[in-house]
Short mmCIF file of C-alpha atoms in Angstrom, two decimals:
data_model
loop_
_atom_site.label_atom_id
_atom_site.label_comp_id
_atom_site.label_asym_id
_atom_site.label_seq_id
_atom_site.Cartn_x
_atom_site.Cartn_y
_atom_site.Cartn_z
CA UNK L 17 -14.73 22.76 -12.36
CA UNK L 18 -18.42 23.34 -11.66
CA UNK L 19 -20.99 20.89 -12.94
CA UNK L 20 -23.13 21.88 -15.89
CA UNK L 21 -26.73 22.78 -15.00
CA UNK L 22 -29.53 20.49 -16.11
CA UNK L 23 -33.18 20.32 -15.00
CA UNK L 24 -33.66 17.61 -12.39
CA UNK L 25 -36.56 16.08 -14.29
CA UNK L 26 -38.63 16.33 -17.45
CA UNK L 27 -41.59 14.33 -18.64
CA UNK L 28 -43.64 13.70 -21.74
CA UNK L 29 -46.24 11.39 -23.18
CA UNK L 30 -45.49 8.78 -25.83
CA UNK L 31 -45.15 10.38 -29.24
CA UNK L 32 -44.43 13.82 -27.85
CA UNK L 33 -41.13 15.70 -27.92
CA UNK L 34 -39.05 16.81 -24.96
CA UNK L 35 -35.99 19.00 -24.71
CA UNK L 36 -33.34 18.83 -21.99
CA UNK L 37 -31.15 21.86 -21.49
CA UNK L 38 -27.57 21.96 -20.31
CA UNK L 39 -26.12 25.29 -19.24
CA UNK L 40 -22.45 25.95 -18.73
CA UNK L 41 -20.08 28.82 -19.26
CA UNK L 42 -17.81 30.23 -21.94
CA UNK L 43 -15.07 28.02 -20.49
CA UNK L 44 -16.86 24.80 -21.34
CA UNK L 45 -20.11 24.55 -23.34
CA UNK L 46 -19.77 27.98 -24.91
CA UNK L 47 -16.09 27.69 -25.66
CA UNK L 48 -16.00 24.46 -27.64
CA UNK L 49 -18.18 22.47 -30.01
CA UNK L 50 -17.50 19.43 -27.86
CA UNK L 51 -20.71 18.56 -26.04
CA UNK L 52 -21.94 15.02 -25.67
CA UNK L 53 -25.05 13.44 -24.20
CA UNK L 54 -25.39 10.11 -22.39
CA UNK L 55 -28.39 7.95 -21.59
CA UNK L 56 -28.31 5.77 -18.50
CA UNK L 57 -30.90 3.20 -17.54
CA UNK L 58 -30.99 2.01 -13.91
CA UNK L 59 -28.15 -0.35 -13.10
CA UNK L 60 -26.58 0.06 -16.52
CA UNK L 61 -23.52 1.81 -17.88
CA UNK L 62 -24.08 5.11 -19.70
CA UNK L 63 -24.57 5.08 -23.46
CA UNK L 64 -23.36 7.78 -25.84
CA UNK L 65 -26.32 9.34 -27.67
CA UNK L 66 -24.90 12.58 -29.13
CA UNK L 67 -21.32 13.80 -29.61
CA UNK L 68 -19.75 16.99 -30.95
CA UNK L 69 -22.99 18.87 -30.09
CA UNK L 70 -25.17 17.31 -32.76
CA UNK L 71 -23.66 14.12 -34.20
CA UNK L 72 -25.28 10.73 -33.63
CA UNK L 73 -23.23 7.56 -33.21
CA UNK L 74 -24.17 4.64 -35.38
CA UNK L 75 -27.25 2.88 -34.04
CA UNK L 76 -28.76 5.85 -32.19
CA UNK L 77 -32.23 6.65 -33.57
CA UNK L 78 -32.64 9.95 -35.40
CA UNK L 79 -35.34 10.81 -32.85
CA UNK L 80 -32.42 12.06 -30.77
CA UNK L 81 -30.89 15.39 -31.77
CA UNK L 82 -28.55 17.89 -30.22
CA UNK L 83 -27.90 21.59 -30.58
CA UNK L 84 -26.12 24.47 -28.90
CA UNK L 85 -26.63 28.19 -28.54
CA UNK L 86 -24.11 30.22 -26.60
CA UNK L 87 -23.44 28.57 -23.25
CA UNK L 88 -26.46 26.26 -23.42
CA UNK L 89 -26.67 22.90 -25.16
CA UNK L 90 -29.90 20.99 -25.70
CA UNK L 91 -30.96 17.41 -26.31
CA UNK L 92 -34.30 16.92 -28.04
CA UNK L 93 -36.06 13.58 -28.15
CA UNK L 94 -38.95 13.42 -30.56
CA UNK L 95 -41.57 10.70 -30.85
CA UNK L 96 -41.06 9.67 -27.22
CA UNK L 97 -41.08 5.95 -26.54
CA UNK L 98 -41.36 4.08 -23.27
CA UNK L 99 -37.77 2.86 -23.55
CA UNK L 100 -36.52 6.46 -23.59
CA UNK L 101 -37.30 6.70 -19.87
CA UNK L 102 -33.85 7.04 -18.30
CA UNK L 103 -31.37 9.51 -16.85
CA UNK L 104 -29.64 11.82 -19.31
CA UNK L 105 -26.32 13.55 -18.76
CA UNK L 106 -24.66 16.26 -20.79
CA UNK L 107 -20.89 16.50 -20.88
CA UNK L 108 -18.52 19.17 -22.14
CA UNK L 109 -14.85 19.49 -22.89
CA UNK L 110 -13.36 22.31 -20.80
CA UNK L 111 -9.75 22.57 -21.88
CA UNK L 112 -7.73 20.66 -19.32
CA UNK L 113 -10.67 18.69 -18.02
CA UNK L 114 -14.17 17.39 -18.69
CA UNK L 115 -17.36 18.33 -16.88
CA UNK L 116 -20.72 16.56 -16.65
CA UNK L 117 -24.13 17.93 -15.94
CA UNK L 118 -26.00 16.85 -12.84
CA UNK L 119 -28.34 14.65 -14.84
CA UNK L 120 -32.00 14.81 -15.85
CA UNK L 121 -34.54 12.09 -15.17
CA UNK L 122 -36.86 11.63 -18.14
CA UNK L 123 -40.23 10.15 -17.31
CA UNK L 124 -42.46 8.87 -20.11
CA UNK L 125 -46.02 9.27 -18.85
CA UNK O 6 -16.65 -6.53 -30.00
CA UNK O 7 -15.28 -3.81 -27.76
CA UNK O 8 -14.94 -4.90 -24.16
CA UNK O 9 -13.75 -2.95 -21.13
CA UNK O 10 -13.44 -4.90 -17.90
CA UNK O 11 -12.62 -3.07 -14.70
CA UNK O 12 -11.16 -4.71 -11.61
CA UNK O 13 -9.49 -3.80 -8.34
CA UNK O 14 -12.37 -2.24 -6.45
CA UNK O 15 -13.28 -3.13 -2.90
CA UNK O 16 -13.62 -1.91 0.66
CA UNK O 17 -10.74 0.23 1.86
CA UNK O 18 -10.15 2.37 4.94
CA UNK O 19 -9.83 6.15 4.69
CA UNK O 20 -6.28 7.23 3.95
CA UNK O 21 -5.34 3.93 2.29
CA UNK O 22 -4.62 3.22 -1.38
CA UNK O 23 -6.19 1.16 -4.13
CA UNK O 24 -5.26 0.47 -7.75
CA UNK O 25 -7.93 -0.01 -10.38
CA UNK O 26 -7.31 -1.76 -13.68
CA UNK O 27 -9.23 -1.84 -16.95
CA UNK O 28 -8.56 -4.58 -19.50
CA UNK O 29 -9.49 -3.54 -23.03
CA UNK O 30 -10.17 -5.72 -26.06
CA UNK O 31 -11.88 -5.59 -29.42
CA UNK O 32 -10.18 -2.42 -30.67
CA UNK O 33 -6.70 -1.00 -31.25
CA UNK O 34 -6.06 0.23 -27.72
CA UNK O 35 -3.15 2.54 -28.50
CA UNK O 36 -5.20 4.47 -31.05
CA UNK O 37 -7.50 6.01 -28.45
CA UNK O 38 -7.55 8.12 -25.32
CA UNK O 39 -9.06 6.53 -22.22
CA UNK O 40 -10.84 7.84 -19.14
CA UNK O 41 -12.08 7.03 -15.67
CA UNK O 42 -15.56 8.26 -14.75
CA UNK O 43 -17.18 7.61 -11.38
CA UNK O 44 -20.69 7.58 -9.99
CA UNK O 45 -21.39 7.79 -6.28
CA UNK O 46 -24.38 5.74 -5.10
CA UNK O 47 -27.58 7.43 -6.25
CA UNK O 48 -25.65 10.36 -7.73
CA UNK O 49 -24.61 11.61 -11.16
CA UNK O 50 -21.57 11.01 -13.31
CA UNK O 51 -18.25 12.64 -12.47
CA UNK O 52 -15.24 12.64 -14.77
CA UNK O 53 -12.15 11.61 -12.81
CA UNK O 54 -9.24 11.52 -15.23
CA UNK O 55 -8.27 11.07 -18.87
CA UNK O 56 -5.12 10.03 -20.72
CA UNK O 57 -4.20 10.41 -24.39
CA UNK O 58 -3.17 7.51 -26.61
CA UNK O 59 0.54 7.90 -25.87
CA UNK O 60 0.24 9.15 -22.26
CA UNK O 61 1.48 12.53 -23.47
CA UNK O 62 -1.58 14.39 -22.22
CA UNK O 63 -3.20 13.70 -18.86
CA UNK O 64 -5.95 15.51 -16.98
CA UNK O 65 -7.58 15.21 -13.58
CA UNK O 66 -10.65 16.53 -11.84
CA UNK O 67 -9.79 19.00 -9.08
CA UNK O 68 -11.37 16.61 -6.58
CA UNK O 69 -8.67 13.96 -7.17
CA UNK O 70 -5.69 15.99 -8.36
CA UNK O 71 -2.59 15.15 -6.34
CA UNK O 72 -4.11 11.94 -4.97
CA UNK O 73 -4.95 9.87 -8.07
CA UNK O 74 -2.66 8.89 -10.94
CA UNK O 75 -3.85 7.58 -14.28
CA UNK O 76 -1.60 5.47 -16.48
CA UNK O 77 -1.79 3.02 -19.34
CA UNK O 78 0.23 0.14 -20.73
CA UNK O 79 -0.41 -0.11 -24.45
CA UNK O 80 1.51 -3.38 -24.69
CA UNK O 81 -0.96 -4.93 -22.24
CA UNK O 82 -4.06 -3.10 -23.52
CA UNK O 83 -4.65 -1.88 -20.01
CA UNK O 84 -5.63 1.31 -18.21
CA UNK O 85 -4.93 1.97 -14.54
CA UNK O 86 -5.93 4.33 -11.77
CA UNK O 87 -3.74 4.56 -8.68
CA UNK O 88 -5.81 6.04 -5.87
CA UNK O 89 -4.00 7.28 -2.77
CA UNK O 90 -5.20 9.04 0.37
CA UNK O 91 -8.72 7.77 -0.21
CA UNK O 92 -11.63 9.62 1.36
CA UNK O 93 -15.22 8.67 2.11
CA UNK O 94 -16.33 10.92 -0.76
CA UNK O 95 -14.36 8.76 -3.20
CA UNK O 96 -16.90 5.98 -2.65
CA UNK O 97 -18.36 5.27 -6.07
CA UNK O 98 -18.69 2.93 -9.00
CA UNK O 99 -15.66 3.59 -11.18
CA UNK O 100 -16.14 3.20 -14.93
CA UNK O 101 -13.44 2.82 -17.54
CA UNK O 102 -14.45 4.58 -20.77
CA UNK O 103 -12.98 4.68 -24.27
CA UNK O 104 -12.68 8.01 -26.04
CA UNK O 105 -13.60 8.36 -29.70
CA UNK O 106 -10.33 10.18 -30.33
CA UNK O 107 -6.63 9.72 -29.69
CA UNK O 108 -6.40 12.91 -27.65
CA UNK O 109 -8.59 13.01 -24.56
CA UNK O 110 -11.93 14.71 -25.11
CA UNK O 111 -15.39 14.02 -23.80
CA UNK O 112 -16.86 11.54 -26.28
CA UNK O 113 -16.97 8.22 -24.47
CA UNK O 114 -18.30 5.67 -26.93
CA UNK O 115 -17.72 2.50 -24.90
CA UNK O 116 -17.97 1.94 -21.15
CA UNK O 117 -17.18 -0.93 -18.85
CA UNK O 118 -19.61 -2.18 -16.22
CA UNK O 119 -17.67 -0.52 -13.43
CA UNK O 120 -15.87 -1.57 -10.27
CA UNK O 121 -17.16 -0.46 -6.88
CA UNK O 122 -14.87 1.35 -4.47
CA UNK O 123 -16.09 1.79 -0.91
CA UNK O 124 -14.06 3.93 1.47
CA UNK O 125 -15.08 3.31 5.04
CA UNK O 126 -13.59 2.47 8.40
#
């Protein structure tokens, strides 16, 4: 049950796009179309942003999109806004368990 | 409005036990799987355990297997986590999270505010 691999940090200027990668194995990310992404602001509970690789829950802006290729999933945020600055975690179903990524801190410059 | 309210956290000595509870409201509790996810101070999220709508399918992280037991009472709209043989590394904020599906997956669409467990002598 190893954690998924995410970059520790990414940054971008307002209006730009950023992509956060999430690398796993064929036993988790690569084996199922069950990857989700969570946004967490300091002191707050996580919020679901993407589920089933690329689906957006109601209320999540379409600036947020998800994709997957092989064992790597990606979260892309376009038209960066100041309020997007937060920690982002990927998460994958892995059969008998669930595994999170280590988290990526997004800084909006 | 969906609400998940955790309780039962606190300071406990290593080797002792603690039972967490999560009171759910605002949705049909027995239609959905539920999970516990924890976050150590300053660290990332770690899935702890999940349980299907009817308790027929249960999973645990390797780090807690054999020490923690998840359960639910659909009549009381409540989720529980019995934590035994606690270790310092179990110190974390424990979140209760609702799954989007009846069978446990990884899509947690609602989260509580968490209950803090501190394991220290």
